[in-house]
Coordinates of N, CA and C in Angstrom, one line a residue:
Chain K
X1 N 5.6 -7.8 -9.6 CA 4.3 -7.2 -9.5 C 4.4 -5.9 -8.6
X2 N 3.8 -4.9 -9.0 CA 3.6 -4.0 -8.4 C 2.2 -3.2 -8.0
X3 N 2.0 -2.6 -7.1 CA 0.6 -1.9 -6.7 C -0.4 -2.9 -6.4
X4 N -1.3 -2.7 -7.0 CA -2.3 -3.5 -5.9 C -3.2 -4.5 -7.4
X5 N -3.0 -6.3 -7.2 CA -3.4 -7.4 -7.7 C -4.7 -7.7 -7.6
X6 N -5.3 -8.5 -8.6 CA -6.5 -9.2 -8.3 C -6.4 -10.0 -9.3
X7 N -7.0 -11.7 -8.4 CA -6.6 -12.9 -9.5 C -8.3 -13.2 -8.8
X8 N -9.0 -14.4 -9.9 CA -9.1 -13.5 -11.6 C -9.5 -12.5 -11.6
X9 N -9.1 -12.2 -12.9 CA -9.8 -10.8 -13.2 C -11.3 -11.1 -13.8
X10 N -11.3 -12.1 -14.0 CA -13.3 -12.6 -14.8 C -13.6 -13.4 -13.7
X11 N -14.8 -13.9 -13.7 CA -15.1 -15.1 -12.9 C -16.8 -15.1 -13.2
X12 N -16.8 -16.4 -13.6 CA -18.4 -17.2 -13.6 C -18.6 -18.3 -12.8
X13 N -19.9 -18.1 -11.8 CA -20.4 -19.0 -11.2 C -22.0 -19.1 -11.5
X14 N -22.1 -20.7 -10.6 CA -23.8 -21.0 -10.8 C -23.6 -20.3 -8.9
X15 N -25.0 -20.3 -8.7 CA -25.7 -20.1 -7.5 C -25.1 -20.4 -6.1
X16 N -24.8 -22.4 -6.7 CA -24.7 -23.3 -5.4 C -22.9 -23.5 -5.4
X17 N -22.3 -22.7 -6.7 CA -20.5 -23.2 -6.5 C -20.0 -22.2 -5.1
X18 N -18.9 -22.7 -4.7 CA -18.1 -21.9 -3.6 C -16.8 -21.3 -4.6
X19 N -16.1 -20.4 -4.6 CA -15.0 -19.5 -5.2 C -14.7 -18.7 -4.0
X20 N -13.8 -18.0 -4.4 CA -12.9 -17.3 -3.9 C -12.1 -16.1 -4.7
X21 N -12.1 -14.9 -4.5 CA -11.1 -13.7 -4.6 C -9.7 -13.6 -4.1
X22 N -9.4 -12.6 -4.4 CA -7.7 -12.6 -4.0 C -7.4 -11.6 -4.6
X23 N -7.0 -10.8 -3.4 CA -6.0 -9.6 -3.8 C -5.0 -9.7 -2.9
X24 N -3.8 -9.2 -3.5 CA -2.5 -8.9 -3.2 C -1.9 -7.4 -3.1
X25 N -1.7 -7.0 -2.0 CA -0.9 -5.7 -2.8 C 0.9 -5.7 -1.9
X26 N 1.4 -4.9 -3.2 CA 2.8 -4.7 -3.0 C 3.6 -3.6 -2.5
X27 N 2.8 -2.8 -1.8 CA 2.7 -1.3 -1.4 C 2.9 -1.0 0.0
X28 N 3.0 -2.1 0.9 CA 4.2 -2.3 2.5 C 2.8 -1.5 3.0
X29 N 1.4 -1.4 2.8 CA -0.1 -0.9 3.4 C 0.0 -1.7 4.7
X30 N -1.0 -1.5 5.2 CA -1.5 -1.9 6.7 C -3.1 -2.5 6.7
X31 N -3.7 -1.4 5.5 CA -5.3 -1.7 5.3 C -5.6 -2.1 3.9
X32 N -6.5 -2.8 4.2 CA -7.0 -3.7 2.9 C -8.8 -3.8 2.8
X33 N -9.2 -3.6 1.8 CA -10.7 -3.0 1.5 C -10.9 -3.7 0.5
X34 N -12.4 -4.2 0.7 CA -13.5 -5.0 -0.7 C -14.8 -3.8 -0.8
X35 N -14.2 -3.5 -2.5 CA -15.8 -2.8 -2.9 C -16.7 -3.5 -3.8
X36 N -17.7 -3.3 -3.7 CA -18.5 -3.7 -4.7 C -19.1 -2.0 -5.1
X37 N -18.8 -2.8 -6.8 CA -19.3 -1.4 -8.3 C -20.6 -2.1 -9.1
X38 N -21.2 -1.9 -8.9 CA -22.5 -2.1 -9.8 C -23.0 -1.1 -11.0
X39 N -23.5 -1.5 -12.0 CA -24.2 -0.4 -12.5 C -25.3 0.9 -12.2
X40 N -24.6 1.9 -12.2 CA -25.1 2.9 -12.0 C -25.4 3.1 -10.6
X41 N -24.9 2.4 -9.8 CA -24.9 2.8 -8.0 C -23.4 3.3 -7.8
X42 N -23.1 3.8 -7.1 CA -22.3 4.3 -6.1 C -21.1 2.9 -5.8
X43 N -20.0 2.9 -5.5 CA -19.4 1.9 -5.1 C -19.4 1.6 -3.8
X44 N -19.7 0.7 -3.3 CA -20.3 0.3 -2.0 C -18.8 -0.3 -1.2
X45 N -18.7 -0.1 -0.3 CA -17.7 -0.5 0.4 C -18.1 -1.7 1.3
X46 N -17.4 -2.8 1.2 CA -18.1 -3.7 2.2 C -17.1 -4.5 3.6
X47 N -15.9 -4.0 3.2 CA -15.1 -4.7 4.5 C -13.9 -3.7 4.5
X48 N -13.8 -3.4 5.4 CA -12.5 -2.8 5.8 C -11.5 -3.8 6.7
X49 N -9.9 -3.8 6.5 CA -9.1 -4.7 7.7 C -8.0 -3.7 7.7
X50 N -7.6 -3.7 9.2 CA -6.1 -2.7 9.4 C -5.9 -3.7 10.0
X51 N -4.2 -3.7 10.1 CA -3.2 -4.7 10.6 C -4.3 -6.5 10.5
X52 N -4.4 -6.7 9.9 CA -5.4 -7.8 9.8 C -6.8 -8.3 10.3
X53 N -7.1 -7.2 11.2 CA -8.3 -7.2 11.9 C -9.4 -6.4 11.0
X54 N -10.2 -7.1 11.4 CA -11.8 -6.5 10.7 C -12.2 -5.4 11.3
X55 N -12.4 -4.1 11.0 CA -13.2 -2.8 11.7 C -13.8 -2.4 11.0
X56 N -14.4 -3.2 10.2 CA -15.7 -2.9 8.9 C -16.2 -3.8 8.2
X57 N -17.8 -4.2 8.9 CA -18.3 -5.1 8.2 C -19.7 -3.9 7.6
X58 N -20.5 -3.8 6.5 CA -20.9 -2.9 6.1 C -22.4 -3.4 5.6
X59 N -22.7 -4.2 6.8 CA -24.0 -5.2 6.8 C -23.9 -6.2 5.3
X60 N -22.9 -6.7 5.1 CA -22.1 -7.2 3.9 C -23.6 -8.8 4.3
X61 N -24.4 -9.4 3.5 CA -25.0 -10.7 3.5 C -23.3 -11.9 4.2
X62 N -24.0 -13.0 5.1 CA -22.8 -13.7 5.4 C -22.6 -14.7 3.8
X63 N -23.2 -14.5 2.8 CA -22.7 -15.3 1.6 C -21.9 -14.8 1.4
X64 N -20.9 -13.4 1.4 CA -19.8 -13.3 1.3 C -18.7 -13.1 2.7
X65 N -17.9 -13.9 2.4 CA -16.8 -14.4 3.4 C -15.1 -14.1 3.6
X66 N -14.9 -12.5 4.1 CA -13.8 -12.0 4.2 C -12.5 -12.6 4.4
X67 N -11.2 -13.0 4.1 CA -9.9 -13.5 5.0 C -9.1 -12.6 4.8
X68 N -7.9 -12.0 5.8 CA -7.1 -11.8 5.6 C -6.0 -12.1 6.8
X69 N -5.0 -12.8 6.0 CA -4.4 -13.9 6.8 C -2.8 -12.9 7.4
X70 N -2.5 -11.8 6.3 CA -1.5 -10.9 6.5 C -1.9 -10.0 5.8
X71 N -1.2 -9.1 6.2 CA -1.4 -7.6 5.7 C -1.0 -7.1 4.2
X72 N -0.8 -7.7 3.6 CA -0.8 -8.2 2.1 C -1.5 -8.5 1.7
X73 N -2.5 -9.8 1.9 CA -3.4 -10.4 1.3 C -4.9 -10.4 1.6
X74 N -5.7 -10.4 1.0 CA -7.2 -10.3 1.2 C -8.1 -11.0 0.4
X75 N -9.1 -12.1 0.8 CA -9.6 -12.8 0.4 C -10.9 -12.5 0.4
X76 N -11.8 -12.6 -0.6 CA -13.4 -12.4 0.0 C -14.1 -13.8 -0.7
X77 N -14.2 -14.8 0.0 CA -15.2 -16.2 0.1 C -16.4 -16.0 -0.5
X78 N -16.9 -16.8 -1.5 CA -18.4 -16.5 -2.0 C -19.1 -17.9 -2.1
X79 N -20.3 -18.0 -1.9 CA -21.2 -19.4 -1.6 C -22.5 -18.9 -1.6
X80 N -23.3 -19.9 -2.5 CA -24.8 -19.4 -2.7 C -24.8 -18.2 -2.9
X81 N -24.1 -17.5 -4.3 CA -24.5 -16.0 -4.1 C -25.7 -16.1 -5.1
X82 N -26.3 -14.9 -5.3 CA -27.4 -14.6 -5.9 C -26.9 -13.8 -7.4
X83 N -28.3 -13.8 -8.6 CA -27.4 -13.4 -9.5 C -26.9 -11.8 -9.2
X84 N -28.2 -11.2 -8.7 CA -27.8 -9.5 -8.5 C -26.7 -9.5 -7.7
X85 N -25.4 -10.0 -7.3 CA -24.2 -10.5 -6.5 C -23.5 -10.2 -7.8
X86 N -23.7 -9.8 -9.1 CA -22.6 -9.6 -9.6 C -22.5 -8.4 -10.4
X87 N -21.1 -8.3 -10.1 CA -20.9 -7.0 -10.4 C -19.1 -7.2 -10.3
X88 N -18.9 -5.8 -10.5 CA -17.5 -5.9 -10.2 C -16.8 -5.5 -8.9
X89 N -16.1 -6.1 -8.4 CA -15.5 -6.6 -6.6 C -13.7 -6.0 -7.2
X90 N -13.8 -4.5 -6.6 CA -12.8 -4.1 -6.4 C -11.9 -4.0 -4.9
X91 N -10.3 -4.0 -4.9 CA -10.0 -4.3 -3.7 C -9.0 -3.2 -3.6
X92 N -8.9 -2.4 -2.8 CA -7.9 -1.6 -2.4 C -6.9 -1.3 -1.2
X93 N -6.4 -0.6 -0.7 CA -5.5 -0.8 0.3 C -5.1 0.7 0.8
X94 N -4.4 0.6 1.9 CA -3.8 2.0 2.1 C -2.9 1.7 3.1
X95 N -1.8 2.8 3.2 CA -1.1 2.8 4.5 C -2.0 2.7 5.8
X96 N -3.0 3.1 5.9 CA -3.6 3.1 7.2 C -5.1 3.8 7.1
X97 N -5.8 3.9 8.2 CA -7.0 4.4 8.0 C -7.1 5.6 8.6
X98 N -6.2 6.4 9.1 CA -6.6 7.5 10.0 C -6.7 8.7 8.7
X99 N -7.0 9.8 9.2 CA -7.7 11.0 7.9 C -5.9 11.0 7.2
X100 N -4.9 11.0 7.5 CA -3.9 11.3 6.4 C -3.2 10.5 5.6
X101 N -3.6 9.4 6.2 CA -2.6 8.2 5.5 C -3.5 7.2 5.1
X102 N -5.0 7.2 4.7 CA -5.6 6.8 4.4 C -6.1 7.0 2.1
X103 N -5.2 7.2 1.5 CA -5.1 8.0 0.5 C -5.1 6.1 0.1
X104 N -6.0 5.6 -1.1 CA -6.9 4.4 -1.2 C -6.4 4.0 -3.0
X105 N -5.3 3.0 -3.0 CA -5.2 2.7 -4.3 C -5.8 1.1 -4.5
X106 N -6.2 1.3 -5.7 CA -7.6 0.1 -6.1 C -6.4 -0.9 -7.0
X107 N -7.0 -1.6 -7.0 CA -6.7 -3.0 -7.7 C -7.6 -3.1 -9.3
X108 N -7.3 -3.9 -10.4 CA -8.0 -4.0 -11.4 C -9.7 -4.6 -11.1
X109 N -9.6 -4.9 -10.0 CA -11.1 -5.5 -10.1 C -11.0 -6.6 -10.6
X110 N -11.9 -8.0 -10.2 CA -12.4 -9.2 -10.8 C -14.4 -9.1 -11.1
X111 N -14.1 -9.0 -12.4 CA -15.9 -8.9 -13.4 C -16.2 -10.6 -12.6
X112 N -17.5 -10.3 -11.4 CA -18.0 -11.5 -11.1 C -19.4 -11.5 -12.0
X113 N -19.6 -13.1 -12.6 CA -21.3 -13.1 -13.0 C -21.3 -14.2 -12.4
X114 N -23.0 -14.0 -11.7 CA -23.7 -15.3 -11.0 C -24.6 -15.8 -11.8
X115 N -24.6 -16.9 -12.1 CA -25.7 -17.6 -13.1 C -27.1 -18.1 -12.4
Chain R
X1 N -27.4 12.7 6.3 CA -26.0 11.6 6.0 C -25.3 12.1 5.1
X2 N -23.9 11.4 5.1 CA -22.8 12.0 4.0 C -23.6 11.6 3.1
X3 N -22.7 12.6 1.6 CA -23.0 11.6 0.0 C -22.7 12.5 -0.7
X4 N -22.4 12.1 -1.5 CA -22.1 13.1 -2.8 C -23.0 12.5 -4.4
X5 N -22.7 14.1 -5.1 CA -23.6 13.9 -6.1 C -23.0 14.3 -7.3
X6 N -22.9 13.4 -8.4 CA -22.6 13.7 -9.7 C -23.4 13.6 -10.7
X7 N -24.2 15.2 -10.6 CA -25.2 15.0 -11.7 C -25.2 14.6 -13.1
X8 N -23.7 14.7 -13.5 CA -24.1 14.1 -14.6 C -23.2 13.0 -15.3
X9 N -24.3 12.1 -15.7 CA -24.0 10.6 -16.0 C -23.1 10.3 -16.7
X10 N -23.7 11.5 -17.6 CA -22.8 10.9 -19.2 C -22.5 12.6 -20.1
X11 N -21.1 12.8 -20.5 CA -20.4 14.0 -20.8 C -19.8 14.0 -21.8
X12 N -20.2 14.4 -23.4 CA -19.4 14.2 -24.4 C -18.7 15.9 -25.3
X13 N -17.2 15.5 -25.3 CA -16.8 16.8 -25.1 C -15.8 16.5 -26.5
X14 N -15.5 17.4 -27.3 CA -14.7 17.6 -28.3 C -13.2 17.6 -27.7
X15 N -12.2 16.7 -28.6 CA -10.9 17.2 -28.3 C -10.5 18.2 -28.4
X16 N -9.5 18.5 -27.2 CA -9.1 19.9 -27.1 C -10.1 20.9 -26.4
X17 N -11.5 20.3 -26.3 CA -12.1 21.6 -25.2 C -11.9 21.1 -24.1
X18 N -12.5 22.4 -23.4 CA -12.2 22.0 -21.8 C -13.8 21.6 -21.3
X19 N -13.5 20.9 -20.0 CA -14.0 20.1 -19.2 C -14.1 20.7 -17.9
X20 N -15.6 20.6 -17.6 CA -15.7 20.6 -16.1 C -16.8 19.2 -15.6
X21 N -16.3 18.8 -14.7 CA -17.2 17.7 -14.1 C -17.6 18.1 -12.8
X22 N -19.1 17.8 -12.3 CA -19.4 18.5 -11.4 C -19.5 17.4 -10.0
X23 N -19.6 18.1 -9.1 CA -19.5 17.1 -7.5 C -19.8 18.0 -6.7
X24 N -21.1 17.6 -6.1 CA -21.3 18.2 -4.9 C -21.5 17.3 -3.7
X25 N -20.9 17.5 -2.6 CA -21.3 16.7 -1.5 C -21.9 17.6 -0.5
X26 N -22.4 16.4 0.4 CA -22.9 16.7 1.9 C -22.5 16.2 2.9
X27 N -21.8 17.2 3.9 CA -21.3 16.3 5.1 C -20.6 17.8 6.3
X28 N -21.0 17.4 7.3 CA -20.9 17.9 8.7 C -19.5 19.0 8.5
X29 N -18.7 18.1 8.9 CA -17.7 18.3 9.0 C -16.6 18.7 8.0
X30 N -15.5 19.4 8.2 CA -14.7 19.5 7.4 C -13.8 18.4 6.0
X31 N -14.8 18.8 4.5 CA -14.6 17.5 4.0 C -12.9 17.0 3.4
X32 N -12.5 15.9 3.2 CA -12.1 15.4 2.5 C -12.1 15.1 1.3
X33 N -11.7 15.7 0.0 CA -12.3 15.3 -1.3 C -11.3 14.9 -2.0
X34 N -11.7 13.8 -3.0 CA -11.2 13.3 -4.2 C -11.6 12.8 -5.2
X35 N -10.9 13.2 -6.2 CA -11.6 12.7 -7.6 C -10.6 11.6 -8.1
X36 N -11.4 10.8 -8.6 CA -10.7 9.4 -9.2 C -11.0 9.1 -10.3
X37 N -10.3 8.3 -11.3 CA -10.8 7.9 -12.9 C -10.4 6.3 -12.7
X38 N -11.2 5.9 -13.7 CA -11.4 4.9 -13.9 C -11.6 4.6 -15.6
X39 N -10.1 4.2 -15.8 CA -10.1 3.6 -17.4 C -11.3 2.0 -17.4
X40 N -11.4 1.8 -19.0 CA -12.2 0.5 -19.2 C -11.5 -0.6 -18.6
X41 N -12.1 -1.4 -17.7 CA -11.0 -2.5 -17.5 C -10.4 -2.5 -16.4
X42 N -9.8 -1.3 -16.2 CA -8.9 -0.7 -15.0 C -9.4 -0.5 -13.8
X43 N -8.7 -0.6 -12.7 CA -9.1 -0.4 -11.3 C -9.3 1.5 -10.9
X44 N -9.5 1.9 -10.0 CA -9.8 3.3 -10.1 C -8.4 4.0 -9.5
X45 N -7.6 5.2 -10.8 CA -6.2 6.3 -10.1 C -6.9 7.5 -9.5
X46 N -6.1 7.6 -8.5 CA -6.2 8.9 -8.1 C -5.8 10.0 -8.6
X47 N -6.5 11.4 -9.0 CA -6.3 12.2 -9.6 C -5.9 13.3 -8.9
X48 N -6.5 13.7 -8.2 CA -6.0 14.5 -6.8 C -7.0 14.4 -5.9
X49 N -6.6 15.2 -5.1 CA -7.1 15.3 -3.6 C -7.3 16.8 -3.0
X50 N -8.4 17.1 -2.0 CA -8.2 18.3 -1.0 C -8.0 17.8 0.4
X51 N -7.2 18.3 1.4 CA -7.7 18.3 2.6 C -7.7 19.6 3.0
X52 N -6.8 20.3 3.0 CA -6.8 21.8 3.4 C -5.9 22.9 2.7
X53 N -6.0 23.7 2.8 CA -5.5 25.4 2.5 C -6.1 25.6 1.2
X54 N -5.1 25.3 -0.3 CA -5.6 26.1 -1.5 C -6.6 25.3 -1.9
X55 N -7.8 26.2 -2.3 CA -8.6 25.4 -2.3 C -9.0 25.1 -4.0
X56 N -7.6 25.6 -4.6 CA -7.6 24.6 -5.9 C -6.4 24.4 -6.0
X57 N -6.6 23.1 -6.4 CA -6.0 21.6 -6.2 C -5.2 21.4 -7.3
X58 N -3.9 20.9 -7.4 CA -3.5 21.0 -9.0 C -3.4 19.4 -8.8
X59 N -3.7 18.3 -10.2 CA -3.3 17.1 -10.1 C -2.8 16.3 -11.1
X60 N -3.0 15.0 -11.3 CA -1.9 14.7 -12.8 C -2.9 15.0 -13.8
X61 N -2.5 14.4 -15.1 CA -2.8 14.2 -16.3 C -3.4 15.7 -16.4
X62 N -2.9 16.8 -15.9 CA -3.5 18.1 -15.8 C -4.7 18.7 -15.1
X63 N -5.4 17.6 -14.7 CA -6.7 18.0 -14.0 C -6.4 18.7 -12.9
X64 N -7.4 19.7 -12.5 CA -7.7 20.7 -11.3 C -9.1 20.4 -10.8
X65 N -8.9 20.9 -9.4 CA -10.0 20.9 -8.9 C -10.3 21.9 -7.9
X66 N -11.4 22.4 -7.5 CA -11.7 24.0 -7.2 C -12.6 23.3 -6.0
X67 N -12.1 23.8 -4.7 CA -13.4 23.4 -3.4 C -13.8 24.5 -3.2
X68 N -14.8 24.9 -3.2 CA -15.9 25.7 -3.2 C -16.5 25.3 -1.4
X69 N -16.3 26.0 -0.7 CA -17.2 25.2 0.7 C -18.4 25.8 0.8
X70 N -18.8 26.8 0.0 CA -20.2 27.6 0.6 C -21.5 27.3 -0.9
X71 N -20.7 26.6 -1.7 CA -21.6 26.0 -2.4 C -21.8 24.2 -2.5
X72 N -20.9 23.6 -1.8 CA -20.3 22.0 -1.4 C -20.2 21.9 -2.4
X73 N -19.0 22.1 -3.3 CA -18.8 21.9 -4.3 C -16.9 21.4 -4.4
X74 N -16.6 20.6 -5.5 CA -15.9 19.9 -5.8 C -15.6 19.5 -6.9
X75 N -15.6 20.8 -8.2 CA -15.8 20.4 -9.7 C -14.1 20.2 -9.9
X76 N -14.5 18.8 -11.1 CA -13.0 19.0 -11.4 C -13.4 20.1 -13.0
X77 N -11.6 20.1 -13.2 CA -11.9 20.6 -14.6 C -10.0 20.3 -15.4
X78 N -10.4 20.4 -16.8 CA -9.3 20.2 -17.3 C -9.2 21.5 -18.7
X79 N -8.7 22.0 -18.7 CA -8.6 23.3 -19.9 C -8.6 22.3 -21.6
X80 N -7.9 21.6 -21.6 CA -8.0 21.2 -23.2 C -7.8 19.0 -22.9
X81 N -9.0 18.7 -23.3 CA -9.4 17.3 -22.9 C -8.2 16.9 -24.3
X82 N -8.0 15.4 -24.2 CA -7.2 14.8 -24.8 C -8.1 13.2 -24.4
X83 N -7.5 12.6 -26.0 CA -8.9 11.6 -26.4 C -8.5 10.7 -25.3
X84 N -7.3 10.4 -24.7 CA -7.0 9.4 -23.7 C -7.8 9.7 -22.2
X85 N -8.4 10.8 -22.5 CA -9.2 11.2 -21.1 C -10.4 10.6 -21.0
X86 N -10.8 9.7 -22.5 CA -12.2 8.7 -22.4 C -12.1 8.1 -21.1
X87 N -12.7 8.0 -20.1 CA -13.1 7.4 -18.9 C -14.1 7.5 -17.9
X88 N -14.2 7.0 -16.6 CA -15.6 7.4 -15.8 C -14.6 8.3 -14.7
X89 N -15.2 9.1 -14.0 CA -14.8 10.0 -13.7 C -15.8 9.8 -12.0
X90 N -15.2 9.6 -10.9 CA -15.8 9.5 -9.5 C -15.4 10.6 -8.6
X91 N -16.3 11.1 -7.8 CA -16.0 12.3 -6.2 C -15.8 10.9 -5.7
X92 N -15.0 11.8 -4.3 CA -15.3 10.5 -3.2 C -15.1 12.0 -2.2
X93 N -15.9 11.8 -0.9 CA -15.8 12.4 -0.2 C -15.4 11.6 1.3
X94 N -14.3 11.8 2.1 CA -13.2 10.9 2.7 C -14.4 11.0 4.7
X95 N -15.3 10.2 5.1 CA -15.7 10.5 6.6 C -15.3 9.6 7.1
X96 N -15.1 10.4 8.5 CA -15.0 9.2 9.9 C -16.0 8.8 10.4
X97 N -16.6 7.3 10.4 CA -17.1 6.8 11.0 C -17.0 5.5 11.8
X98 N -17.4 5.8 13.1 CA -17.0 4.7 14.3 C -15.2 4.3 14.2
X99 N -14.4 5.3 14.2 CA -13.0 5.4 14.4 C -12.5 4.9 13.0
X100 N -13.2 4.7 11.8 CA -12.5 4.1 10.8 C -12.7 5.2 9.7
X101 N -11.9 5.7 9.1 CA -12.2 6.7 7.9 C -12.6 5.9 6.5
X102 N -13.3 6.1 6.0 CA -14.0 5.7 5.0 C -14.4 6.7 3.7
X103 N -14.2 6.4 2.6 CA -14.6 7.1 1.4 C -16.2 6.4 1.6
X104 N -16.9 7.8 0.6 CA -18.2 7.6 0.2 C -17.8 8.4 -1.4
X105 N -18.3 7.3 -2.3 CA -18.2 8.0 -3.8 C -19.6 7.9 -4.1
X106 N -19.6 8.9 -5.0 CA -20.7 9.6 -6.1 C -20.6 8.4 -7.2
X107 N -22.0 8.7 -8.0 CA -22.2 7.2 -9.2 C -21.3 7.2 -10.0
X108 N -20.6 8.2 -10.3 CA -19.7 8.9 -11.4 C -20.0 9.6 -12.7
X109 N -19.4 10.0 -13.4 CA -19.6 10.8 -14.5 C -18.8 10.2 -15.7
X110 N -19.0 9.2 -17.0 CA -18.8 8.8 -17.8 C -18.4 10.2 -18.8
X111 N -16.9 10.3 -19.5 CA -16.6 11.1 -20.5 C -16.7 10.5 -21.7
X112 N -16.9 11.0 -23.0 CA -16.9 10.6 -23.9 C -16.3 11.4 -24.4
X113 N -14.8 11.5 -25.6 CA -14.3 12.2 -26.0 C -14.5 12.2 -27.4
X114 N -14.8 13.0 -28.4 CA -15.0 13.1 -29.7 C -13.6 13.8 -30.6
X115 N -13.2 12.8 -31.4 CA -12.1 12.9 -32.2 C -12.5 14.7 -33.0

């Protein structure tokens, strides 16, 4: 695998299920990022993590629930979401966050629908 | 506040003409800009980038991009479109906030390419 993963790429829930996201990237990064793409808005950024720590929460609802356990991997927890909650949840990465090394490659995205 | 603006939604261009896609942002400081595409399906590539000197940009699949600072401007363009260029087309304008650098993207600009 190369560049930056997302398993699944679809996903359907009801309301009350718990799931989970998952991105991986293969790119030896430091930083790892969850967007959310909606129709016809802007892509919203909702978590930022360098070396595994959180330095961006982006008034994100606590029904979604960040991990990242190494600097590889990035999880975003979901519970009781709502239907407007779906959309598509892209994840990206970078060597780092400062202005030059912060150059942001995305992952395929997983299409979430909430029922 | 930062943001950027891509007036227009939706762009349908004959093969083989050229293309300009428009982006204007707003922001303090000295910007950061990038344009990204986004195939159907696909996660978002980077196309190019400015941070400083020429302030047109050469990047892949042939696209250019021209910074304009006294108009905040950040049009891309490509001289002769090719049907594989069907895609959505995003600014992102790169700010620092609270020690973490962050993209803000524009809604994007959907291409439609006509055989």
């Amino acid at each position: 695998e190369t560049g930056v993963t997302q398993t699944p790429r679809h996903l359907v829930m009801g309301m009350t299920n718990k799931k989970s996201l998952k991105c991986e990237q293969h790119l030896g990064h430091n930083a790892m990022y969850w967007y959310k793409q909606s129709a016809k808005k802007p892509l919203e950024l909702m978590f930022v993590y360098n070396f595994k720590e959180q330095t961006e929460n982006n008034s994100v609802p606590s029904r979604f629930s960040p991990e990242c356990p190494n600097s590889s991997h990035l999880f975003l927890h979901l519970h009781t979401l709502q239907p407007e909650d779906s959309a598509l949840y892209l994840c990206a990465s970078s060597l780092g966050t400062s202005v030059r090394n912060n150059e942001q490659f995305f992952g395929p995205g997983t299409r979430l629908t909430v029922l | 506040a930062q943001s950027v603006t891509q007036p227009d939604i939706h762009i349908t261009v004959s093969e083989g003409a050229s293309l300009e896609l428009r982006c204007n942002y707003s922001y303090g400081a000295t910007p950061y800009l990038f344009w990204y595409v986004q195939s159907p399906g696909q996660g978002l590539q980077l196309l190019l980038k400015y941070f400083s000197g020429d302030t047109l940009v050469q990047g892949i699949k042939g696209f250019e991009a021209e910074f304009k600072r006294s108009q905040s401007s950040f049009n891309l363009r490509k001289p002769s479109v090719h049907w594989s260029d069907a895609a959505e087309y995003f600014c992102a304008v790169g700010t620092l906030s609270s020690g973490t650098y962050k993209y803000i993207f524009g809604t994007g600009t959907r291409l439609k390419v006509l055989a």
